[in-house]
Amino acid sequence: MMRLILALPLMTLFQCDKDETVAAYGAGDRTWELQEVDGQPFEASATLRFPEEGKIAGNAPCNSYSGTLNAPYPWFEIIDLTATRAACAGLEAEGFFFAALIAMTQSEVSGDVLVLRNDDGHEMVFKAAE
């Protein structure tokens, strides 16, 4: 009995190292291409990746970006989002993309489809790149 009591804190310590983000539930090791936002095709190009535990990265219509993913699956919360500062004709689409991405609070992975959504009914649909 005493061994079990002493082992419990160690077991919980090892559990803390496990990735609980959407990356560990099928989204990791893939590049996700944005297909639509709120049911409408996204005409520009934007990608999302999970390069390491607790991190996101990708390419928006003009710039590359990165940030920290701060919630266990199925929740989705991005903090510390940073992007390069190049100008291009797609800056309006990029602003729309970043605003939508930051507003997402839930994630769902189903095969080669990643869906991000929030409580207001907004949704982003990504498809795994081939």
Coordinates of C-alpha atoms in Angstrom, one line a residue:
M1 CA 0.0 0.0 0.0
M2 CA 2.8 2.4 0.9
R3 CA 4.5 1.8 -2.4
L4 CA 1.3 2.7 -4.3
I5 CA 1.0 5.9 -2.4
L6 CA 4.6 6.8 -3.2
A7 CA 4.2 5.9 -6.8
L8 CA 1.1 8.0 -7.5
P9 CA 2.9 11.3 -7.6
L10 CA 5.5 9.9 -10.0
M11 CA 2.8 8.5 -12.3
T12 CA 1.0 11.9 -12.5
L13 CA 4.4 13.5 -13.3
F14 CA 4.9 11.3 -16.3
Q15 CA 1.3 11.9 -17.5
C16 CA 2.0 15.7 -17.7
D17 CA 4.5 15.1 -20.5
K18 CA 1.9 13.6 -22.8
D19 CA 0.8 15.8 -25.6
E20 CA -3.0 16.4 -25.2
T21 CA -3.5 18.9 -28.0
V22 CA -5.2 18.2 -31.4
A23 CA -1.8 17.3 -32.8
A24 CA -1.8 14.1 -30.7
Y25 CA -5.2 13.2 -31.9
G26 CA -4.5 12.9 -35.7
A27 CA -3.5 16.4 -36.7
G28 CA 0.2 16.1 -36.1
D29 CA 2.8 15.4 -38.8
R30 CA 0.6 16.8 -41.5
T31 CA 0.1 20.0 -43.4
W32 CA -3.5 21.2 -43.4
E33 CA -4.8 23.4 -46.2
L34 CA -7.7 25.7 -45.5
Q35 CA -10.7 24.8 -47.8
E36 CA -13.5 26.9 -46.4
V37 CA -14.6 29.3 -43.7
D38 CA -18.2 29.3 -42.6
G39 CA -19.3 27.2 -45.6
Q40 CA -17.7 29.5 -48.2
P41 CA -14.6 28.5 -50.2
F42 CA -11.4 30.2 -49.0
E43 CA -9.9 31.5 -52.3
A44 CA -6.5 32.3 -51.0
S45 CA -3.9 29.8 -49.8
A46 CA -3.4 29.1 -46.1
T47 CA -1.9 26.2 -44.2
L48 CA -1.7 25.0 -40.7
R49 CA 0.8 22.6 -39.1
F50 CA 1.6 21.3 -35.7
P51 CA 5.5 21.1 -35.9
E52 CA 6.0 20.2 -32.2
E53 CA 4.1 19.7 -29.0
G54 CA 2.1 22.7 -28.1
K55 CA 3.0 24.7 -31.3
I56 CA 1.4 25.7 -34.5
A57 CA 2.9 27.1 -37.7
G58 CA 1.9 27.7 -41.2
N59 CA 1.6 30.0 -44.2
A60 CA -1.1 32.6 -44.5
P61 CA -1.8 34.2 -47.9
C62 CA 1.2 36.5 -47.5
N63 CA 3.2 35.6 -44.4
S64 CA 4.4 32.6 -42.4
Y65 CA 3.2 32.4 -38.8
S66 CA 3.6 30.5 -35.6
G67 CA 2.1 30.4 -32.2
T68 CA 1.4 28.3 -29.1
L69 CA -1.5 25.9 -28.8
N70 CA -2.7 26.1 -25.3
A71 CA -5.6 23.7 -24.8
P72 CA -6.2 19.9 -24.6
Y73 CA -8.2 18.2 -27.4
P74 CA -10.9 18.9 -28.4
W75 CA -10.4 22.4 -27.2
F76 CA -8.4 24.8 -29.4
E77 CA -6.8 28.0 -28.1
I78 CA -3.9 29.9 -29.8
I79 CA -1.8 32.3 -27.8
D80 CA 1.3 34.3 -28.9
L81 CA 0.5 34.3 -32.6
T82 CA 3.3 35.9 -34.6
A83 CA 3.7 36.4 -38.3
T84 CA 6.3 37.8 -40.7
R85 CA 5.5 41.2 -42.1
A86 CA 5.6 41.0 -45.9
A87 CA 3.1 42.9 -48.0
C88 CA 1.2 41.3 -50.9
A89 CA -2.1 41.5 -52.6
G90 CA -3.6 38.9 -50.2
L91 CA -3.3 41.0 -47.0
E92 CA -7.1 41.3 -46.7
A93 CA -7.6 37.6 -46.9
E94 CA -4.7 37.1 -44.5
G95 CA -6.4 39.4 -41.9
F96 CA -9.6 37.4 -42.3
F97 CA -7.7 34.1 -41.9
F98 CA -5.9 35.2 -38.7
A99 CA -9.1 36.7 -37.2
A100 CA -11.0 33.4 -37.9
L101 CA -8.1 31.2 -36.6
I102 CA -7.8 33.1 -33.3
A103 CA -11.5 32.9 -32.7
M104 CA -11.6 29.1 -32.9
T105 CA -12.2 27.2 -29.7
Q106 CA -12.8 23.6 -30.6
S107 CA -11.2 21.1 -33.0
E108 CA -12.2 17.8 -34.6
V109 CA -10.0 15.5 -36.7
S110 CA -11.7 12.9 -38.9
G111 CA -9.3 11.2 -41.3
D112 CA -7.9 13.8 -43.7
V113 CA -10.3 16.6 -42.5
L114 CA -9.6 19.0 -39.6
V115 CA -12.5 21.2 -38.5
L116 CA -12.1 24.1 -36.2
R117 CA -15.2 25.8 -34.8
N118 CA -16.4 28.1 -32.0
D119 CA -19.5 28.6 -29.9
D120 CA -20.7 31.3 -32.2
G121 CA -21.2 28.8 -35.0
H122 CA -18.1 29.8 -37.1
E123 CA -16.2 27.0 -38.7
M124 CA -12.9 26.5 -40.6
V125 CA -12.5 23.3 -42.7
F126 CA -8.9 22.1 -43.5
K127 CA -7.9 19.2 -45.6
A128 CA -4.7 17.3 -45.3
A129 CA -2.2 18.1 -48.1
E130 CA -1.2 15.1 -50.2

